[in-house]
Amino acid sequence: EVQLVESGGGLVQPGGSLRLSCAASGFTFGNYAMSWVRQAPGKGLEWVSGITNGGGSTNYVDSVKGRFTISRDNAKNTLYLQMNSLKPEDTAVYYCAANPKLAYSDYDSYEYWGQGTQVTVSS
């Protein structure tokens, strides 16, 4: 059974930091590019960041560049998102998603999705 399980979300004050994790199982993690996608309250999906299967290339949406860092540990089958300098507009449910190649905002093409973890940035 394929599973992507996100963790690390929570309530944080503006300017704070969180580190999200996504634990993968049931498929060959190292063969898949991975992305973080978020959904703010009342809004659609927004691709946030992606990383190639080997970790050699990373991409970010402009609004998080310089604040978020995506990484992966293929030995541990785990994807990470380090989020610094958080802003209220970062409040959303964050999902990890897997596809053989980076799919960016082509959401229908992702093969696997996690259940999401809530991030709330508020004072």
Short mmCIF file of N, CA, C and O in Angstrom, two decimals:
data_model
loop_
_atom_site.label_atom_id
_atom_site.label_comp_id
_atom_site.label_asym_id
_atom_site.label_seq_id
_atom_site.Cartn_x
_atom_site.Cartn_y
_atom_site.Cartn_z
N GLU A 1 0.84 -1.20 0.00
CA GLU A 1 0.00 0.00 0.00
C GLU A 1 0.88 1.25 0.00
O GLU A 1 1.76 1.39 0.83
N VAL A 2 0.61 2.14 -0.92
CA VAL A 2 1.34 3.39 -0.99
C VAL A 2 0.86 4.35 0.09
O VAL A 2 -0.35 4.51 0.28
N GLN A 3 1.81 4.93 0.81
CA GLN A 3 1.46 5.93 1.81
C GLN A 3 2.43 7.11 1.75
O GLN A 3 3.64 6.91 1.62
N LEU A 4 1.88 8.30 1.86
CA LEU A 4 2.64 9.52 2.09
C LEU A 4 2.02 10.16 3.33
O LEU A 4 0.84 10.50 3.32
N VAL A 5 2.82 10.27 4.38
CA VAL A 5 2.31 10.75 5.65
C VAL A 5 3.07 12.01 6.05
O VAL A 5 4.26 11.95 6.38
N GLU A 6 2.36 13.14 6.03
CA GLU A 6 2.96 14.41 6.41
C GLU A 6 2.89 14.61 7.92
O GLU A 6 1.96 14.12 8.58
N SER A 7 3.84 15.34 8.44
CA SER A 7 3.85 15.70 9.85
C SER A 7 4.63 17.01 10.02
O SER A 7 5.31 17.45 9.09
N GLY A 8 4.51 17.60 11.20
CA GLY A 8 5.28 18.79 11.51
C GLY A 8 4.51 20.09 11.44
O GLY A 8 5.07 21.15 11.76
N GLY A 9 3.26 20.04 11.04
CA GLY A 9 2.47 21.25 10.99
C GLY A 9 2.10 21.72 12.38
O GLY A 9 2.35 21.04 13.38
N GLY A 10 1.48 22.90 12.44
CA GLY A 10 1.06 23.44 13.73
C GLY A 10 0.80 24.92 13.66
O GLY A 10 0.74 25.51 12.57
N LEU A 11 0.67 25.52 14.83
CA LEU A 11 0.43 26.95 14.97
C LEU A 11 1.76 27.63 15.29
O LEU A 11 2.47 27.22 16.21
N VAL A 12 2.09 28.67 14.52
CA VAL A 12 3.34 29.39 14.73
C VAL A 12 3.09 30.87 14.55
O VAL A 12 2.20 31.27 13.78
N GLN A 13 3.84 31.69 15.25
CA GLN A 13 3.70 33.13 15.12
C GLN A 13 4.40 33.62 13.85
O GLN A 13 5.34 32.98 13.35
N PRO A 14 3.94 34.74 13.32
CA PRO A 14 4.65 35.33 12.15
C PRO A 14 6.13 35.50 12.45
O PRO A 14 6.51 35.92 13.54
N GLY A 15 6.94 35.16 11.47
CA GLY A 15 8.39 35.20 11.64
C GLY A 15 8.99 33.92 12.16
O GLY A 15 10.21 33.75 12.17
N GLY A 16 8.13 32.99 12.57
CA GLY A 16 8.62 31.73 13.11
C GLY A 16 8.96 30.71 12.04
O GLY A 16 8.90 30.99 10.84
N SER A 17 9.32 29.52 12.50
CA SER A 17 9.75 28.45 11.60
C SER A 17 9.04 27.14 11.92
O SER A 17 8.64 26.91 13.06
N LEU A 18 8.90 26.33 10.89
CA LEU A 18 8.41 24.96 11.03
C LEU A 18 9.17 24.09 10.03
O LEU A 18 9.58 24.57 8.98
N ARG A 19 9.28 22.81 10.37
CA ARG A 19 9.85 21.85 9.43
C ARG A 19 8.83 20.75 9.20
O ARG A 19 8.47 20.02 10.12
N LEU A 20 8.37 20.65 7.98
CA LEU A 20 7.44 19.59 7.60
C LEU A 20 8.21 18.37 7.13
O LEU A 20 9.25 18.49 6.50
N SER A 21 7.66 17.20 7.41
CA SER A 21 8.22 15.94 6.92
C SER A 21 7.14 15.18 6.18
O SER A 21 5.94 15.32 6.48
N CYS A 22 7.56 14.36 5.26
CA CYS A 22 6.64 13.49 4.51
C CYS A 22 7.31 12.13 4.40
O CYS A 22 8.31 11.98 3.70
N ALA A 23 6.76 11.16 5.11
CA ALA A 23 7.31 9.81 5.11
C ALA A 23 6.62 8.97 4.05
O ALA A 23 5.39 8.86 4.05
N ALA A 24 7.41 8.39 3.17
CA ALA A 24 6.87 7.63 2.05
C ALA A 24 7.08 6.14 2.25
O ALA A 24 8.10 5.70 2.80
N SER A 25 6.13 5.36 1.77
CA SER A 25 6.25 3.91 1.81
C SER A 25 5.39 3.30 0.71
O SER A 25 4.45 3.94 0.21
N GLY A 26 5.71 2.08 0.32
CA GLY A 26 4.90 1.37 -0.66
C GLY A 26 5.28 1.61 -2.10
O GLY A 26 4.63 1.06 -3.00
N PHE A 27 6.28 2.44 -2.35
CA PHE A 27 6.77 2.65 -3.71
C PHE A 27 8.25 3.01 -3.63
O PHE A 27 8.78 3.29 -2.55
N THR A 28 8.93 3.02 -4.77
CA THR A 28 10.36 3.30 -4.79
C THR A 28 10.57 4.81 -4.77
O THR A 28 10.59 5.48 -5.81
N PHE A 29 10.73 5.33 -3.56
CA PHE A 29 10.79 6.77 -3.33
C PHE A 29 11.85 7.43 -4.21
O PHE A 29 11.62 8.51 -4.77
N GLY A 30 12.99 6.82 -4.33
CA GLY A 30 14.11 7.41 -5.07
C GLY A 30 13.87 7.52 -6.56
O GLY A 30 14.65 8.18 -7.25
N ASN A 31 12.81 6.93 -7.06
CA ASN A 31 12.48 7.03 -8.48
C ASN A 31 11.50 8.15 -8.79
O ASN A 31 11.15 8.34 -9.96
N TYR A 32 11.08 8.85 -7.77
CA TYR A 32 10.03 9.85 -7.93
C TYR A 32 10.51 11.26 -7.57
O TYR A 32 11.18 11.44 -6.55
N ALA A 33 10.14 12.23 -8.41
CA ALA A 33 10.22 13.61 -8.00
C ALA A 33 9.13 13.87 -6.97
O ALA A 33 8.09 13.22 -6.98
N MET A 34 9.39 14.83 -6.10
CA MET A 34 8.45 15.13 -5.03
C MET A 34 8.14 16.61 -4.99
O MET A 34 8.99 17.45 -5.31
N SER A 35 6.94 16.92 -4.59
CA SER A 35 6.53 18.31 -4.48
C SER A 35 5.77 18.55 -3.19
O SER A 35 5.20 17.62 -2.61
N TRP A 36 5.77 19.80 -2.75
CA TRP A 36 4.88 20.28 -1.71
C TRP A 36 3.85 21.19 -2.40
O TRP A 36 4.20 22.08 -3.17
N VAL A 37 2.59 20.93 -2.06
CA VAL A 37 1.46 21.69 -2.60
C VAL A 37 0.62 22.13 -1.42
O VAL A 37 0.44 21.35 -0.48
N ARG A 38 0.12 23.34 -1.45
CA ARG A 38 -0.67 23.82 -0.32
C ARG A 38 -2.04 24.31 -0.77
O ARG A 38 -2.24 24.65 -1.94
N GLN A 39 -2.96 24.34 0.19
CA GLN A 39 -4.29 24.87 -0.08
C GLN A 39 -4.70 25.75 1.08
O GLN A 39 -4.92 25.25 2.20
N ALA A 40 -4.80 27.03 0.82
CA ALA A 40 -5.23 27.98 1.83
C ALA A 40 -6.74 27.92 1.98
O ALA A 40 -7.45 27.47 1.06
N PRO A 41 -7.27 28.37 3.12
CA PRO A 41 -8.72 28.32 3.34
C PRO A 41 -9.48 29.02 2.22
O PRO A 41 -9.20 30.17 1.89
N GLY A 42 -10.43 28.31 1.63
CA GLY A 42 -11.28 28.89 0.61
C GLY A 42 -10.63 29.10 -0.74
O GLY A 42 -11.21 29.72 -1.64
N LYS A 43 -9.41 28.56 -0.92
CA LYS A 43 -8.69 28.76 -2.18
C LYS A 43 -8.32 27.41 -2.80
O LYS A 43 -8.49 26.36 -2.19
N GLY A 44 -7.81 27.47 -4.02
CA GLY A 44 -7.42 26.26 -4.72
C GLY A 44 -6.03 25.81 -4.35
O GLY A 44 -5.35 26.41 -3.51
N LEU A 45 -5.59 24.73 -4.98
CA LEU A 45 -4.26 24.21 -4.74
C LEU A 45 -3.20 25.16 -5.30
O LEU A 45 -3.41 25.79 -6.33
N GLU A 46 -2.07 25.23 -4.59
CA GLU A 46 -0.95 26.04 -5.04
C GLU A 46 0.33 25.22 -4.90
O GLU A 46 0.68 24.80 -3.78
N TRP A 47 1.00 24.97 -6.00
CA TRP A 47 2.31 24.30 -5.95
C TRP A 47 3.30 25.22 -5.25
O TRP A 47 3.40 26.40 -5.57
N VAL A 48 4.06 24.68 -4.30
CA VAL A 48 4.98 25.47 -3.49
C VAL A 48 6.43 25.20 -3.86
O VAL A 48 7.21 26.13 -4.05
N SER A 49 6.78 23.92 -3.96
CA SER A 49 8.19 23.59 -4.19
C SER A 49 8.29 22.16 -4.72
O SER A 49 7.42 21.34 -4.44
N GLY A 50 9.35 21.90 -5.49
CA GLY A 50 9.57 20.56 -6.00
C GLY A 50 11.04 20.21 -6.00
O GLY A 50 11.91 21.10 -6.01
N ILE A 51 11.32 18.91 -5.98
CA ILE A 51 12.69 18.41 -5.97
C ILE A 51 12.76 17.17 -6.84
O ILE A 51 11.84 16.34 -6.83
N THR A 52 13.82 17.06 -7.64
CA THR A 52 13.96 15.91 -8.51
C THR A 52 14.25 14.64 -7.70
O THR A 52 14.55 14.71 -6.51
N ASN A 53 14.19 13.49 -8.36
CA ASN A 53 14.28 12.24 -7.63
C ASN A 53 15.59 12.08 -6.89
O ASN A 53 15.65 11.54 -5.78
N GLY A 54 16.69 12.57 -7.46
CA GLY A 54 17.98 12.48 -6.80
C GLY A 54 18.30 13.65 -5.91
O GLY A 54 19.33 13.66 -5.22
N GLY A 55 17.45 14.66 -5.90
CA GLY A 55 17.67 15.83 -5.07
C GLY A 55 18.56 16.89 -5.68
O GLY A 55 18.88 17.89 -5.04
N GLY A 56 18.96 16.69 -6.94
CA GLY A 56 19.92 17.60 -7.54
C GLY A 56 19.34 18.92 -8.01
O GLY A 56 20.08 19.88 -8.27
N SER A 57 18.04 18.98 -8.12
CA SER A 57 17.40 20.22 -8.61
C SER A 57 16.18 20.53 -7.77
O SER A 57 15.38 19.63 -7.48
N THR A 58 16.06 21.79 -7.38
CA THR A 58 14.91 22.22 -6.58
C THR A 58 14.29 23.46 -7.22
O THR A 58 14.97 24.22 -7.92
N ASN A 59 13.00 23.62 -6.99
CA ASN A 59 12.27 24.76 -7.55
C ASN A 59 11.28 25.27 -6.51
O ASN A 59 10.78 24.49 -5.69
N TYR A 60 10.98 26.58 -6.59
CA TYR A 60 10.08 27.20 -5.62
C TYR A 60 9.17 28.20 -6.31
O TYR A 60 9.57 28.86 -7.28
N VAL A 61 7.98 28.34 -5.77
CA VAL A 61 7.12 29.44 -6.20
C VAL A 61 7.74 30.73 -5.68
O VAL A 61 8.41 30.74 -4.63
N ASP A 62 7.56 31.82 -6.41
CA ASP A 62 8.24 33.07 -6.06
C ASP A 62 7.95 33.52 -4.63
O ASP A 62 8.82 34.07 -3.96
N SER A 63 6.74 33.28 -4.15
CA SER A 63 6.34 33.81 -2.84
C SER A 63 7.09 33.16 -1.67
O SER A 63 7.06 33.69 -0.56
N VAL A 64 7.76 32.03 -1.90
CA VAL A 64 8.48 31.37 -0.80
C VAL A 64 9.98 31.33 -1.02
O VAL A 64 10.72 30.86 -0.14
N LYS A 65 10.45 31.81 -2.15
CA LYS A 65 11.89 31.78 -2.42
C LYS A 65 12.66 32.56 -1.35
O LYS A 65 12.27 33.65 -0.97
N GLY A 66 13.74 31.96 -0.88
CA GLY A 66 14.54 32.58 0.17
C GLY A 66 14.04 32.31 1.57
O GLY A 66 14.73 32.61 2.55
N ARG A 67 12.84 31.74 1.70
CA ARG A 67 12.27 31.44 3.02
C ARG A 67 12.10 29.94 3.24
O ARG A 67 12.25 29.46 4.36
N PHE A 68 11.76 29.21 2.20
CA PHE A 68 11.51 27.77 2.31
C PHE A 68 12.64 27.00 1.63
O PHE A 68 13.19 27.45 0.63
N THR A 69 12.95 25.82 2.18
CA THR A 69 13.95 24.94 1.58
C THR A 69 13.41 23.52 1.54
O THR A 69 13.03 22.97 2.58
N ILE A 70 13.37 22.95 0.35
CA ILE A 70 12.94 21.57 0.18
C ILE A 70 14.17 20.67 0.16
O ILE A 70 15.23 21.05 -0.37
N SER A 71 14.04 19.49 0.73
CA SER A 71 15.13 18.53 0.70
C SER A 71 14.55 17.13 0.83
O SER A 71 13.36 16.97 1.14
N ARG A 72 15.37 16.14 0.61
CA ARG A 72 14.92 14.76 0.72
C ARG A 72 16.07 13.88 1.18
O ARG A 72 17.24 14.17 0.92
N ASP A 73 15.71 12.79 1.85
CA ASP A 73 16.67 11.77 2.26
C ASP A 73 16.16 10.45 1.69
O ASP A 73 15.24 9.84 2.26
N ASN A 74 16.74 10.04 0.58
CA ASN A 74 16.24 8.82 -0.07
C ASN A 74 16.53 7.57 0.75
O ASN A 74 15.82 6.57 0.61
N ALA A 75 17.53 7.61 1.60
CA ALA A 75 17.81 6.46 2.46
C ALA A 75 16.72 6.29 3.51
O ALA A 75 16.48 5.17 3.98
N LYS A 76 16.08 7.39 3.87
CA LYS A 76 15.01 7.35 4.88
C LYS A 76 13.63 7.47 4.25
O LYS A 76 12.63 7.53 4.98
N ASN A 77 13.57 7.55 2.91
CA ASN A 77 12.28 7.69 2.22
C ASN A 77 11.47 8.86 2.77
O ASN A 77 10.25 8.73 3.02
N THR A 78 12.13 9.98 2.96
CA THR A 78 11.48 11.12 3.59
C THR A 78 11.77 12.41 2.84
O THR A 78 12.91 12.65 2.42
N LEU A 79 10.74 13.21 2.70
CA LEU A 79 10.80 14.54 2.10
C LEU A 79 10.63 15.57 3.19
O LEU A 79 9.87 15.33 4.15
N TYR A 80 11.31 16.70 3.05
CA TYR A 80 11.23 17.76 4.06
C TYR A 80 10.90 19.10 3.41
O TYR A 80 11.16 19.32 2.24
N LEU A 81 10.35 19.99 4.24
CA LEU A 81 10.19 21.38 3.85
C LEU A 81 10.51 22.23 5.08
O LEU A 81 9.72 22.24 6.04
N GLN A 82 11.64 22.90 5.05
CA GLN A 82 12.00 23.84 6.11
C GLN A 82 11.40 25.19 5.76
O GLN A 82 11.69 25.74 4.70
N MET A 83 10.57 25.70 6.65
CA MET A 83 9.86 26.96 6.41
C MET A 83 10.30 27.98 7.45
O MET A 83 10.05 27.77 8.65
N ASN A 84 10.94 29.03 7.00
CA ASN A 84 11.39 30.10 7.88
C ASN A 84 10.67 31.40 7.55
O ASN A 84 10.06 31.53 6.48
N SER A 85 10.76 32.35 8.45
CA SER A 85 10.14 33.67 8.24
C SER A 85 8.69 33.53 7.79
O SER A 85 8.26 34.17 6.82
N LEU A 86 7.96 32.72 8.48
CA LEU A 86 6.58 32.43 8.08
C LEU A 86 5.70 33.67 8.17
O LEU A 86 5.87 34.51 9.06
N LYS A 87 4.76 33.74 7.24
CA LYS A 87 3.82 34.86 7.14
C LYS A 87 2.40 34.34 7.27
O LYS A 87 2.13 33.16 6.96
N PRO A 88 1.47 35.17 7.68
CA PRO A 88 0.07 34.72 7.77
C PRO A 88 -0.44 34.13 6.44
O PRO A 88 -1.24 33.19 6.46
N GLU A 89 0.03 34.65 5.33
CA GLU A 89 -0.43 34.14 4.03
C GLU A 89 0.13 32.75 3.71
O GLU A 89 -0.26 32.16 2.69
N ASP A 90 1.01 32.23 4.55
CA ASP A 90 1.47 30.85 4.39
C ASP A 90 0.52 29.85 5.04
O ASP A 90 0.71 28.63 4.91
N THR A 91 -0.49 30.36 5.74
CA THR A 91 -1.47 29.48 6.38
C THR A 91 -2.18 28.63 5.33
O THR A 91 -2.75 29.16 4.37
N ALA A 92 -2.13 27.31 5.51
CA ALA A 92 -2.71 26.40 4.53
C ALA A 92 -2.55 24.97 5.02
O ALA A 92 -1.81 24.71 5.98
N VAL A 93 -3.23 24.07 4.35
CA VAL A 93 -2.93 22.65 4.48
C VAL A 93 -1.83 22.33 3.47
O VAL A 93 -1.97 22.68 2.28
N TYR A 94 -0.78 21.71 3.94
CA TYR A 94 0.37 21.39 3.09
C TYR A 94 0.35 19.89 2.78
O TYR A 94 0.30 19.05 3.68
N TYR A 95 0.41 19.58 1.48
CA TYR A 95 0.42 18.21 1.01
C TYR A 95 1.76 17.89 0.34
O TYR A 95 2.32 18.74 -0.36
N CYS A 96 2.23 16.67 0.52
CA CYS A 96 3.32 16.21 -0.32
C CYS A 96 2.72 15.33 -1.43
O CYS A 96 1.68 14.69 -1.23
N ALA A 97 3.36 15.36 -2.57
CA ALA A 97 2.84 14.64 -3.73
C ALA A 97 4.01 14.09 -4.55
O ALA A 97 5.06 14.71 -4.62
N ALA A 98 3.78 12.93 -5.16
CA ALA A 98 4.84 12.23 -5.88
C ALA A 98 4.46 11.99 -7.33
O ALA A 98 3.30 11.70 -7.66
N ASN A 99 5.46 12.12 -8.20
CA ASN A 99 5.28 11.86 -9.61
C ASN A 99 6.65 11.49 -10.19
O ASN A 99 7.66 12.01 -9.71
N PRO A 100 6.71 10.64 -11.19
CA PRO A 100 8.03 10.29 -11.74
C PRO A 100 8.85 11.49 -12.17
O PRO A 100 10.07 11.51 -12.03
N LYS A 101 8.18 12.52 -12.70
CA LYS A 101 8.87 13.76 -13.07
C LYS A 101 8.17 14.93 -12.36
O LYS A 101 6.99 14.83 -12.03
N LEU A 102 8.89 16.02 -12.17
CA LEU A 102 8.28 17.18 -11.53
C LEU A 102 7.03 17.60 -12.31
O LEU A 102 7.09 17.80 -13.52
N ALA A 103 5.93 17.72 -11.61
CA ALA A 103 4.67 18.04 -12.26
C ALA A 103 4.20 19.46 -11.98
O ALA A 103 3.20 19.90 -12.55
N TYR A 104 4.89 20.15 -11.09
CA TYR A 104 4.55 21.54 -10.76
C TYR A 104 3.05 21.65 -10.48
O TYR A 104 2.53 20.95 -9.63
N SER A 105 2.32 22.50 -11.20
CA SER A 105 0.90 22.70 -10.90
C SER A 105 -0.03 21.84 -11.75
O SER A 105 -1.23 22.09 -11.78
N ASP A 106 0.50 20.83 -12.40
CA ASP A 106 -0.34 19.88 -13.14
C ASP A 106 -0.84 18.83 -12.17
O ASP A 106 -0.38 17.68 -12.15
N TYR A 107 -1.79 19.22 -11.34
CA TYR A 107 -2.19 18.41 -10.18
C TYR A 107 -2.79 17.07 -10.58
O TYR A 107 -2.67 16.10 -9.85
N ASP A 108 -3.43 17.00 -11.70
CA ASP A 108 -4.06 15.74 -12.12
C ASP A 108 -3.03 14.66 -12.45
O ASP A 108 -3.36 13.48 -12.47
N SER A 109 -1.78 15.07 -12.70
CA SER A 109 -0.78 14.09 -13.10
C SER A 109 -0.04 13.45 -11.94
O SER A 109 0.67 12.46 -12.13
N TYR A 110 -0.18 13.98 -10.73
CA TYR A 110 0.52 13.40 -9.59
C TYR A 110 -0.02 11.99 -9.31
O TYR A 110 -1.23 11.78 -9.27
N GLU A 111 0.88 11.06 -9.09
CA GLU A 111 0.44 9.69 -8.83
C GLU A 111 0.00 9.48 -7.39
O GLU A 111 -0.95 8.74 -7.13
N TYR A 112 0.70 10.09 -6.46
CA TYR A 112 0.40 9.85 -5.04
C TYR A 112 0.33 11.18 -4.27
O TYR A 112 1.13 12.09 -4.54
N TRP A 113 -0.57 11.21 -3.31
CA TRP A 113 -0.77 12.37 -2.45
C TRP A 113 -0.80 11.94 -1.00
O TRP A 113 -1.33 10.87 -0.68
N GLY A 114 -0.32 12.81 -0.13
CA GLY A 114 -0.51 12.59 1.29
C GLY A 114 -1.84 13.17 1.74
O GLY A 114 -2.61 13.74 0.94
N GLN A 115 -2.11 13.04 3.04
CA GLN A 115 -3.39 13.51 3.59
C GLN A 115 -3.34 14.97 4.02
O GLN A 115 -4.38 15.57 4.29
N GLY A 116 -2.13 15.52 4.11
CA GLY A 116 -1.98 16.92 4.44
C GLY A 116 -1.71 17.18 5.91
O GLY A 116 -2.09 16.39 6.78
N THR A 117 -1.04 18.30 6.17
CA THR A 117 -0.80 18.76 7.53
C THR A 117 -1.09 20.26 7.58
O THR A 117 -0.71 21.01 6.68
N GLN A 118 -1.76 20.69 8.63
CA GLN A 118 -2.20 22.08 8.74
C GLN A 118 -1.08 22.95 9.28
O GLN A 118 -0.46 22.63 10.30
N VAL A 119 -0.83 24.06 8.60
CA VAL A 119 0.09 25.08 9.07
C VAL A 119 -0.71 26.37 9.25
O VAL A 119 -1.36 26.84 8.32
N THR A 120 -0.67 26.91 10.46
CA THR A 120 -1.36 28.15 10.76
C THR A 120 -0.36 29.16 11.29
O THR A 120 0.33 28.89 12.27
N VAL A 121 -0.29 30.30 10.62
CA VAL A 121 0.63 31.36 11.02
C VAL A 121 -0.22 32.53 11.53
O VAL A 121 -0.91 33.19 10.76
N SER A 122 -0.15 32.74 12.83
CA SER A 122 -1.00 33.76 13.45
C SER A 122 -0.41 34.18 14.78
O SER A 122 0.21 33.38 15.48
N SER A 123 -0.65 35.45 15.12
CA SER A 123 -0.22 35.93 16.43
C SER A 123 -1.36 35.83 17.43
O SER A 123 -1.19 36.19 18.61
#
